[in-house]
C-alpha positions as MATLAB code, in Angstrom:
seq = 'MDINRRTVIRSAAAVAAFGIAESASGTAFAGTASSSGSSGTSSAYSLELDPTAWSYDSANDVYYQLGKVYVTNPAATDYENLSIYVPGAYLTATANSDGTTYTAKPNPKGTVGAYSGRTAPIVIPVNTPGYAAQKPATSYSYSSVSQYLAAGHIYVWPGMRGKDSSTSTRNDAAPWAVTDLKAAIRFLRYNKSVLPGSTDDIVLFGMSGGGAQASVGGSSGDSPLYFPYLRSLGAAMEDANGRPLSDAVAGVMAWCPITNLQEANLSYEWNMGQFASTGTRASGTWTSAYSADLAKAWPKYVNRLGLRDEHGRRLELTESSSGTYLAGSYYDHLIGVITTSLNNFLADNTFPYTITTQGGPPGSGQTGTSTTYETVEDYIAYLNTNSTWVTYDSATNTATVSGLEGFVDSQKNANKPVGAFDGYSRGQGENSVFAMALNSPSHFVPLSRDVIKANETKYATYSDWNSDYGYAAYDSDFAKKDSVGKDMAWRADAYNPLYYLSPAFAGYRRSQVARHWRIRTGIMQGDTANTTEINLQLALLNYGIRDVDFATVWAKAHTQAERTGDPTTNFIAWVASVTKK';
ca = [
     -14.489  -10.338   10.604;
     -13.688  -13.769    8.350;
     -10.656  -14.589    9.787;
     -11.425  -16.116   13.132;
      -9.058  -16.872   15.418;
      -9.432  -21.284   13.872;
      -7.952  -19.516   11.003;
      -5.282  -17.405   12.482;
      -3.752  -20.928   14.250;
      -4.025  -22.777   10.770;
      -2.530  -20.100    8.667;
      -0.018  -19.773   11.322;
       1.205  -23.088   10.810;
       1.125  -23.208    7.554;
       3.931  -20.039    7.413;
       5.847  -22.751    9.649;
       5.601  -25.927    6.802;
       6.774  -22.936    4.511;
       9.599  -21.602    7.296;
      10.529  -25.266    7.208;
      10.514  -25.852    3.629;
      12.852  -23.053    2.728;
      15.114  -24.139    5.541;
      15.270  -27.425    3.064;
      16.129  -25.197    0.752;
      19.029  -24.044    1.998;
      17.847  -20.889    3.491;
      18.644  -21.277    7.390;
      16.223  -19.219    9.079;
      13.861  -21.966    9.908;
      13.600  -22.311   14.072;
      11.482  -20.783   16.430;
      12.577  -16.849   17.769;
      13.329  -16.934   21.806;
      12.065  -14.235   23.723;
      15.868  -12.655   24.231;
      16.059  -12.191   20.427;
      16.888  -14.210   17.536;
      21.127  -14.868   18.614;
      19.534  -16.095   21.613;
      21.670  -14.310   23.326;
      20.430  -12.160   25.957;
      18.540   -8.866   25.390;
      17.000   -6.155   27.502;
      13.598   -5.581   26.035;
      10.880   -8.720   26.187;
       8.279   -8.947   24.337;
       5.696   -9.174   27.144;
       3.310   -5.540   27.537;
       3.779   -4.224   31.260;
      -0.101   -4.920   32.544;
       0.901   -2.913   35.171;
       2.393    0.380   33.153;
      -0.587    1.972   31.823;
      -1.469    6.530   31.906;
      -4.796    7.004   32.305;
      -6.590   10.339   30.345;
      -9.907   11.165   32.911;
     -10.756   13.382   31.026;
     -11.249   11.740   28.123;
     -11.595    8.093   29.419;
      -8.003    6.572   27.986;
      -5.963    4.092   29.043;
      -2.677    4.343   26.977;
       0.893    2.868   26.700;
       3.792    5.066   23.996;
       7.204    3.530   23.271;
       6.673    0.314   24.069;
       9.834   -1.614   22.057;
       8.084   -4.543   20.199;
      10.270   -6.699   19.198;
      13.518   -8.406   21.437;
      15.911   -7.251   19.564;
      15.791   -3.938   17.894;
      17.832   -2.919   15.147;
      16.410    0.887   15.869;
      14.978    1.693   19.191;
      14.122    4.930   18.050;
      11.341    3.055   15.670;
      10.945    0.581   16.041;
       7.974    0.751   19.377;
       4.844    1.497   19.160;
       1.956    2.886   21.366;
      -1.660    2.208   22.512;
      -4.513    3.955   22.990;
      -7.984    1.850   24.485;
     -11.775    3.197   25.238;
     -11.333    3.816   29.606;
     -14.470    0.703   29.346;
     -12.160   -1.790   27.744;
     -10.284   -2.143   31.044;
     -10.658   -2.476   34.563;
      -7.551   -0.669   36.313;
      -6.264    0.373   39.561;
      -4.299    3.305   40.340;
      -0.291    2.443   41.551;
       1.536    3.195   44.092;
       3.215    5.930   42.410;
      -0.260    7.988   41.735;
       0.582    8.373   37.911;
       0.265    4.940   36.953;
      -2.466    2.188   36.834;
      -2.537   -1.624   36.528;
      -5.379   -2.810   34.207;
      -7.090   -5.711   33.331;
      -9.026   -6.484   29.600;
     -12.607   -6.346   31.102;
     -14.559   -8.258   28.022;
     -17.934   -6.807   29.386;
     -17.038   -3.181   28.751;
     -18.861   -1.445   25.679;
     -18.050    1.974   23.899;
     -21.028    1.861   20.814;
     -21.925   -1.393   19.126;
     -18.147   -2.569   20.383;
     -17.133   -4.738   23.322;
     -14.222   -5.209   24.999;
     -13.855   -8.484   23.348;
     -15.366   -7.582   19.863;
     -13.495   -4.071   19.230;
     -11.156   -3.698   15.716;
      -7.991   -2.681   16.026;
      -6.291    0.132   14.010;
      -3.068    0.699   12.632;
      -2.382    3.855   10.657;
       0.070    2.966    8.177;
       1.564    7.231    7.558;
       4.299    6.696    5.298;
       4.113    9.626    2.599;
       6.232    8.066   -0.404;
       7.466    5.124    1.329;
       9.610    6.843    4.398;
       9.233    6.034    7.932;
       6.531    6.282   10.353;
       7.998    8.312   13.555;
       6.420    6.424   16.411;
       4.605    8.406   19.212;
       6.791   10.598   21.910;
       4.109   11.938   24.000;
       0.019   11.732   24.090;
      -2.288   13.745   22.340;
      -6.153   12.678   23.071;
      -7.271   14.932   19.413;
      -4.807   13.070   17.260;
      -6.778    9.350   18.169;
      -9.976   11.176   19.262;
     -12.124    9.715   16.477;
     -11.179    6.510   16.140;
     -11.435    6.226   20.253;
     -14.927    7.349   20.139;
     -16.268    5.109   17.398;
     -15.243    2.247   19.930;
     -11.516    1.256   17.869;
      -8.549    0.330   19.758;
      -5.500    2.641   18.333;
      -2.108    1.058   18.034;
       0.692    3.269   15.933;
       3.952    1.290   15.768;
       7.137    3.506   14.612;
       8.128    1.682   11.120;
      11.492    2.656    9.646;
      11.529    3.844    5.388;
      13.417    5.322    3.167;
      14.628    8.775    4.909;
      15.411    6.883    8.100;
      18.847    5.156    7.759;
      21.963    5.797    8.856;
      26.413    5.399    7.994;
      25.555    1.977   10.371;
      21.986    1.193    9.349;
      20.247    0.715    6.030;
      16.182    0.847    6.716;
      15.448    0.363    3.456;
      12.524   -2.598    2.151;
      11.411   -4.669    2.978;
      12.439   -3.326    6.689;
       8.834   -1.048    7.011;
       7.355   -4.082    6.972;
       8.582   -6.321    8.569;
       8.642   -3.390   11.601;
       5.044   -3.056   10.506;
       4.404   -7.127   10.726;
       6.734   -6.990   14.425;
       4.394   -4.871   15.676;
       1.234   -6.907   14.103;
       2.806   -9.903   16.046;
       3.806   -8.442   19.681;
      -0.440   -7.364   19.869;
      -0.859  -11.179   19.451;
       1.987  -12.862   21.682;
      -0.053  -10.267   24.408;
      -3.703  -10.417   23.489;
      -4.543  -12.164   27.141;
      -3.529   -9.002   28.598;
      -4.783   -6.465   26.198;
      -8.376   -5.562   25.199;
     -10.150   -6.035   21.644;
      -9.754   -8.704   18.766;
      -6.835   -9.431   17.374;
      -8.498  -11.596   14.904;
     -10.023   -7.581   13.472;
      -6.964   -5.629   12.872;
      -7.151   -2.900   10.278;
      -4.277   -1.290    8.351;
      -4.895    1.944    6.927;
      -2.699    4.400    4.960;
      -2.162    6.887    2.319;
      -0.068    6.869   -1.086;
       2.921    5.305    0.162;
       1.061    4.143    3.689;
      -1.952    2.735    1.532;
       1.076    1.061   -0.594;
       2.401   -0.813    2.346;
      -1.263   -1.327    4.294;
      -1.796   -3.136    0.566;
       1.960   -5.398    0.550;
       0.786   -5.934    4.596;
      -2.551   -7.461    3.705;
      -1.981   -9.224    0.470;
       1.934  -10.914    2.244;
       0.472  -12.179    5.514;
       2.500  -14.860    6.978;
       4.794  -14.715    4.108;
       7.840  -16.347    4.459;
       9.316  -13.634    2.649;
       9.759  -11.612    5.393;
      11.135  -14.898    8.283;
      14.340  -13.880    7.430;
      13.629  -10.618    8.562;
      11.434  -10.706   11.771;
      13.924  -13.738   13.312;
      16.384  -10.974   12.481;
      14.616   -8.493   14.643;
      13.427  -11.388   18.029;
       9.831  -10.499   17.025;
       7.068  -12.859   17.865;
       6.788  -15.724   15.724;
       5.502  -18.227   18.502;
       2.941  -17.391   21.752;
       4.408  -18.143   24.982;
       2.525  -21.834   24.524;
       5.094  -22.533   21.780;
       1.531  -21.838   18.862;
       3.067  -20.141   16.205;
       1.694  -16.661   15.552;
       0.062  -14.847   12.340;
       1.197  -11.635   11.254;
      -2.420  -11.514    8.998;
      -4.275   -8.936    8.625;
      -8.070   -8.786    8.735;
      -8.382   -5.119    6.510;
      -7.121   -2.983    4.205;
      -7.879    0.200    3.877;
      -5.363    2.133    0.987;
      -5.818    5.583   -1.078;
      -4.307    6.580   -3.934;
      -1.565    3.388   -2.887;
       1.388    3.901   -4.676;
       2.545   -0.169   -5.598;
       2.521   -2.829   -7.830;
       6.285   -0.409   -8.541;
       7.924   -3.583  -10.503;
       5.351   -2.979  -13.548;
       5.276    1.103  -12.149;
       7.694    1.798  -14.978;
       5.597   -0.085  -17.926;
       2.562    0.576  -17.067;
       2.594    5.047  -16.881;
       4.061    5.123  -19.973;
       1.698    2.937  -21.769;
      -1.164    4.756  -19.740;
       0.535    8.645  -19.737;
       3.909    8.479  -21.771;
       2.590    7.187  -24.835;
       0.557   10.470  -25.320;
       3.615   12.994  -24.250;
       6.416   15.088  -26.356;
       7.843   17.202  -23.735;
      10.454   17.350  -21.214;
      11.718   13.362  -21.652;
       9.481   12.302  -23.891;
      10.784   15.113  -26.336;
      11.686   13.860  -29.856;
      14.908   13.168  -30.425;
      16.642   11.501  -26.710;
      17.057    9.123  -25.712;
      14.543    8.834  -22.752;
      11.765    9.311  -25.738;
      12.499    6.292  -27.730;
      12.872    4.611  -23.768;
       9.379    5.527  -23.620;
       7.553    4.381  -25.961;
       9.629    1.299  -25.698;
       8.340    0.861  -22.687;
       5.123    1.639  -23.373;
       5.309   -1.148  -25.569;
       6.508   -3.923  -22.813;
       3.824   -3.196  -20.792;
       0.828   -4.830  -23.069;
       3.379   -8.042  -22.593;
       3.725   -8.317  -19.130;
      -0.204   -7.209  -18.587;
      -1.458  -10.141  -20.614;
       0.377  -12.218  -18.521;
      -0.965  -11.187  -15.912;
      -4.222  -13.021  -16.713;
      -6.373  -10.734  -14.806;
     -10.376  -10.892  -15.171;
     -12.857   -9.178  -15.001;
     -16.124   -9.695  -12.109;
     -17.966  -11.511  -15.250;
     -15.102  -13.629  -15.501;
     -13.724  -12.457  -19.031;
     -10.634  -12.548  -19.508;
      -8.801   -8.622  -19.567;
      -5.861   -8.507  -22.083;
      -4.743   -5.657  -24.677;
      -4.639   -6.150  -27.882;
      -2.797   -3.996  -30.956;
      -4.360   -0.655  -32.474;
      -4.557    1.562  -35.699;
      -3.427    3.552  -33.695;
      -0.955    4.343  -29.882;
       0.772    1.948  -28.360;
      -2.102   -1.427  -27.658;
      -5.232    0.960  -27.201;
      -7.669   -1.440  -27.924;
      -8.765   -5.202  -26.289;
     -10.843   -6.071  -23.272;
      -8.374   -4.617  -21.181;
      -8.420   -1.100  -22.497;
     -12.699   -1.639  -22.517;
     -12.342   -2.198  -19.056;
     -10.368    0.727  -18.065;
     -12.304    3.316  -20.307;
     -15.583    1.763  -18.263;
     -13.237    1.764  -14.934;
     -13.041    6.387  -16.172;
     -16.541    6.083  -17.787;
     -18.192    5.405  -13.705;
     -15.378    7.613  -12.108;
     -17.553   10.639  -14.574;
     -20.862    9.105  -13.936;
     -20.973    8.416   -9.927;
     -19.151   12.644  -10.090;
     -22.363   13.448  -12.014;
     -24.551   11.589   -9.656;
     -23.323   12.574   -7.058;
     -22.660   16.435   -7.081;
     -25.109   19.537   -8.334;
     -24.037   22.307  -10.355;
     -22.853   24.898   -9.973;
     -20.010   22.832   -8.755;
     -16.470   24.357   -7.829;
     -13.772   22.116   -8.417;
     -10.240   22.643   -7.398;
      -6.966   21.575   -8.830;
      -4.488   20.644   -5.958;
      -1.337   22.881   -5.917;
       1.351   19.881   -4.507;
       0.998   16.640   -2.312;
      -1.001   17.085    0.377;
       0.564   18.403    2.972;
       3.148   21.070    0.557;
       0.627   23.983    2.036;
       0.602   24.276   -1.790;
      -3.128   25.654   -3.135;
      -4.767   25.079   -6.435;
      -6.649   26.624   -8.419;
     -10.462   26.928   -8.702;
     -13.229   26.760  -11.220;
     -17.201   27.225  -10.768;
     -19.102   25.514  -13.371;
     -22.208   26.330  -13.662;
     -24.145   23.311  -15.622;
     -23.022   20.169  -16.797;
     -23.009   21.010  -19.545;
     -20.480   24.016  -18.851;
     -18.132   21.014  -17.834;
     -18.708   18.556  -19.947;
     -17.344   21.695  -22.487;
     -14.306   22.561  -20.667;
     -13.691   18.261  -19.957;
     -13.906   18.691  -24.520;
     -11.555   21.636  -25.162;
      -8.699   20.296  -26.898;
     -10.479   17.660  -28.346;
     -14.728   15.243  -28.100;
     -13.534   12.163  -25.930;
     -16.963   12.294  -23.506;
     -20.339   12.656  -24.575;
     -23.270   13.783  -22.114;
     -27.350   12.996  -21.929;
     -28.702   15.325  -20.237;
     -31.954   13.219  -20.172;
     -30.163   10.780  -17.699;
     -27.650   12.412  -16.657;
     -24.703   10.045  -18.058;
     -21.606   10.211  -19.709;
     -19.840    8.853  -22.167;
     -16.193    8.222  -22.348;
     -14.625    7.249  -25.484;
     -10.978    6.818  -25.328;
      -7.807    6.875  -23.070;
      -5.933    9.227  -24.974;
      -8.584   12.397  -24.504;
      -9.261   11.767  -20.882;
      -4.997   11.506  -20.369;
      -4.329   15.204  -22.678;
      -7.901   16.112  -20.893;
      -6.705   15.167  -16.950;
      -4.240   13.248  -16.068;
      -1.020   14.837  -17.729;
       2.752   12.186  -16.964;
       4.156   14.762  -14.098;
       7.137   11.948  -13.795;
      10.260   11.719  -16.179;
      10.294    8.606  -18.022;
      11.321    5.930  -15.938;
       9.105    7.126  -12.859;
       9.093    4.995  -10.222;
      12.808    3.439  -11.392;
      14.589    6.154  -13.043;
      17.675    5.353  -15.609;
      20.498    7.382  -13.129;
      18.632    5.961   -9.545;
      16.933    9.903   -9.406;
      13.199    8.983   -8.170;
      11.984    8.768   -4.804;
      11.512    4.759   -5.035;
      14.906    4.312   -6.054;
      15.469    4.618   -2.254;
      13.171    2.423   -1.287;
      15.194   -0.078   -1.818;
      18.985    1.472   -1.011;
      21.640   -1.176   -0.358;
      22.972    1.109    1.710;
      22.175    5.223    3.465;
      22.604    7.407   -0.096;
      22.880    4.123   -2.201;
      19.845    4.969   -4.382;
      19.239    0.839   -5.801;
      17.307   -0.135   -9.126;
      15.071   -2.680   -8.817;
      12.742   -3.429  -11.509;
      14.020   -6.293  -13.565;
      11.157   -5.447  -16.390;
      12.952   -1.795  -17.029;
      16.191   -3.685  -17.383;
      15.027   -5.605  -19.684;
      13.945   -2.974  -21.950;
      17.249   -1.631  -21.756;
      18.957   -4.457  -22.611;
      17.028   -4.727  -26.285;
      17.217   -1.520  -27.036;
      20.980    0.242  -25.455;
      22.114   -0.631  -28.466;
      19.674    2.132  -30.357;
      19.847    4.449  -27.271;
      23.139    5.021  -27.594;
      23.035    6.085  -31.188;
      21.322    9.341  -28.899;
      23.513   11.998  -28.244;
      21.900   12.275  -24.220;
      22.607    9.065  -23.608;
      25.164    7.857  -21.001;
      26.469    4.863  -20.213;
      25.739    4.705  -16.934;
      22.460    4.124  -17.653;
      23.262    0.701  -18.539;
      21.617   -2.456  -18.498;
      24.638   -3.303  -16.502;
      23.911   -1.224  -13.691;
      20.604   -3.088  -13.212;
      22.615   -6.087  -12.623;
      25.179   -4.710  -10.444;
      22.683   -3.476   -7.432;
      20.518   -6.733   -8.220;
      23.134   -9.128   -7.083;
      23.897   -7.144   -4.334;
      22.690   -8.390   -0.928;
      21.306   -6.755    2.163;
      22.233   -7.358    5.730;
      20.198  -10.530    5.365;
      21.842  -12.075    2.609;
      18.774  -11.404    0.359;
      19.276  -10.212   -3.194;
      17.334   -7.295   -5.010;
      15.068  -10.093   -6.230;
      13.679  -11.564   -2.717;
      13.147   -8.490   -1.346;
      11.499   -6.154   -4.629;
       8.918   -9.426   -4.657;
       8.346   -9.146   -0.799;
       6.831   -5.137   -1.464;
       5.118   -6.055   -5.271;
       1.658   -7.367   -3.129;
       1.185   -8.930   -7.018;
       3.640  -11.611   -5.670;
       1.259  -12.780   -3.283;
      -2.329  -12.460   -5.779;
      -1.032  -13.232   -8.884;
      -0.311  -16.550  -10.304;
       1.881  -15.469  -12.851;
       4.667  -15.258   -9.550;
       6.193  -17.492   -7.093;
       4.658  -16.268   -4.458;
       0.553  -17.273   -5.011;
      -1.476  -18.361   -2.563;
       2.228  -18.140   -0.297;
       0.335  -15.599    2.082;
      -2.049  -15.005    4.431;
      -4.312  -12.392    2.348;
      -6.309   -9.222    4.731;
     -10.850  -10.734    2.989;
     -11.729   -7.348    3.608;
     -10.384   -4.638    1.243;
     -11.301   -0.301    0.812;
      -9.634    1.420   -1.969;
      -9.903    4.704   -2.984;
      -7.866    6.714   -5.347;
      -7.956   10.271   -7.157;
      -8.505    9.718  -11.041;
      -6.577   12.579  -12.168;
      -3.666   11.786  -10.595;
      -0.411   11.718  -12.358;
       1.324   10.207   -9.730;
       0.851    7.053  -11.136;
      -1.761    5.277  -13.968;
      -4.664    3.993  -13.581;
      -3.546    0.631  -13.977;
      -1.721    0.540  -10.297;
      -5.112    0.251   -8.305;
      -6.726   -1.291  -11.007;
      -4.871   -4.938  -10.935;
      -4.595   -4.089   -7.443;
      -8.428   -5.034   -7.269;
      -8.525   -6.638  -10.218;
      -6.264   -9.654   -8.666;
      -7.808   -9.286   -5.102;
     -10.565  -10.371   -7.010;
      -9.561  -13.174   -9.510;
      -7.599  -14.283   -5.944;
     -10.808  -15.137   -4.699;
     -11.065  -12.064   -2.222;
     -15.033  -11.323   -2.162;
     -15.151   -8.056   -0.475;
     -13.428   -5.756   -1.747;
     -15.118   -1.489   -1.970;
     -13.125   -0.173   -5.010;
     -13.560    3.472   -6.265;
     -11.625    6.046   -8.505;
     -13.092    9.226   -7.697;
     -13.404   11.876  -10.095;
     -12.034   15.272  -10.036;
      -9.318   14.214   -7.583;
      -5.985   13.673   -6.942;
      -2.877   12.176   -4.943;
      -5.117   12.426   -1.669;
      -7.684   10.735    0.677;
      -9.683   10.961   -2.157;
     -13.513    9.585   -1.142;
     -16.605    9.918   -3.577;
     -18.716   12.014   -0.719;
     -18.158   12.467    3.162;
     -14.471   13.024    5.084;
     -12.108   10.009    4.846;
     -11.542    9.029    8.664;
     -15.671    9.357    8.776;
     -16.152    6.890    5.640;
     -13.296    4.629    7.513;
     -14.537    4.294   10.732;
     -18.339    3.248    8.967;
     -16.916    0.508    7.183;
     -14.153   -0.799    9.540;
     -17.904   -0.982   11.208;
     -19.457   -2.907    8.261;
     -16.468   -5.699    8.066;
     -16.624   -6.133   11.950;
     -18.145   -8.429   13.820;
     -19.772   -6.749   17.391;
];
């Protein structure tokens, strides 16, 4: 991969410089964390991985360690521990006298497939749907890691806190999950001398909230925003020789990443809400007016990002004769993405073809409905049931999408209420992502607050308005500080990939961004706007990341969407294509 040892050391040196700069401005978190924790007091936890504590699965030739706490001053030992799974070829081991454990050292010449004990990539799952916690492994199971180990990967499973793991004495809301992830990555680099594999080739992968937090981790490598949190946990900030360590990663695989939350209320209403007229978008409700105002605020925001396409063309929205800013180069780019997605579907599949709708969130057990279309023409006719928005050329087997409204009405209905991410009553799942205390969801989007402040007098004329929905509630939440003294602006920036990738934000080029990205999303999902993943992809390309493998998958919703093949198999193949052997 592009991140080599020299790059990591150089980037870590830059991190140290950022830490000094932050400290000089009055934020006291410069300095180094000792192995006894950030407070300097004695700790029962060490950053050292014990090379005499390996267990061995002889049937599958796997060495593993479970439950290693990866910081010296953990806030939650039930989550802040990790497990490591290593193909047997990568270690040379001898049995200990206890008859159950092994002492092992790296075997750089051992091979599995194209990898060796020196080059094997380290893959880290981020399985945090809805930004929930990722529970650590409590027992060994080969089946859950078999495909990755058979491919020659080293699999590291860290526990991570989340919106659902807070207690009456501990708040686990953002940015603690990604902080935990970063601490685990630093632990691996701290112990690289006793671990096989390449810590230069660390790859994160996840879906939905997991894809989002993998994207945050991949874009925020060594960001100063995380230093106070890492230091409070006693994370590994330097190696045993005093050289700065890095939490940057080399690659990110994100399926349906529900991310860029600061803009998501606005983009959801512009992309989908403006075409809806039921529920919270029904005429005569204050939320219908709020929806329209959010949609109107989106073009100003997206134009400020200064996004450009692969040809360098500036992408902007402009006013249109109908709808809300359904014109301009950004709009044309979006229609192009939708058209490409449909044409990829036509190229990848043959008819008759059966499409099964998703019955509920992944893992819900809810079954969808299946419909078989005998010919492409039958399917195009179905798409055009309510209005003609797709034309089809049978000679070339290609389709053309004429506009966003037809696509949304047919395939991508809004299934979330207005205030889809930061709810006006703090009732959305993402409000808990930034909760300041247990059972205390918080507002976190200044863009929504600004829309409400500008229009509150108008909203107050509606019978369903409640003064609790006013902008003062946002200001109150924004002013609160967390356990390390940071307010909502700091925390929300830490969780926004665009904060690091776009010159519109202060964090631009103040982090180490992963060099390899693979992004897949079901284009039909009503969980987020099309613009969420599109803006992430564009921002990465504009940043200078050359390897961004991006596709929206037609006829798929909120799932591990792939054009063809199996998600795990495709992920493993992608890792092979971007790692050094």
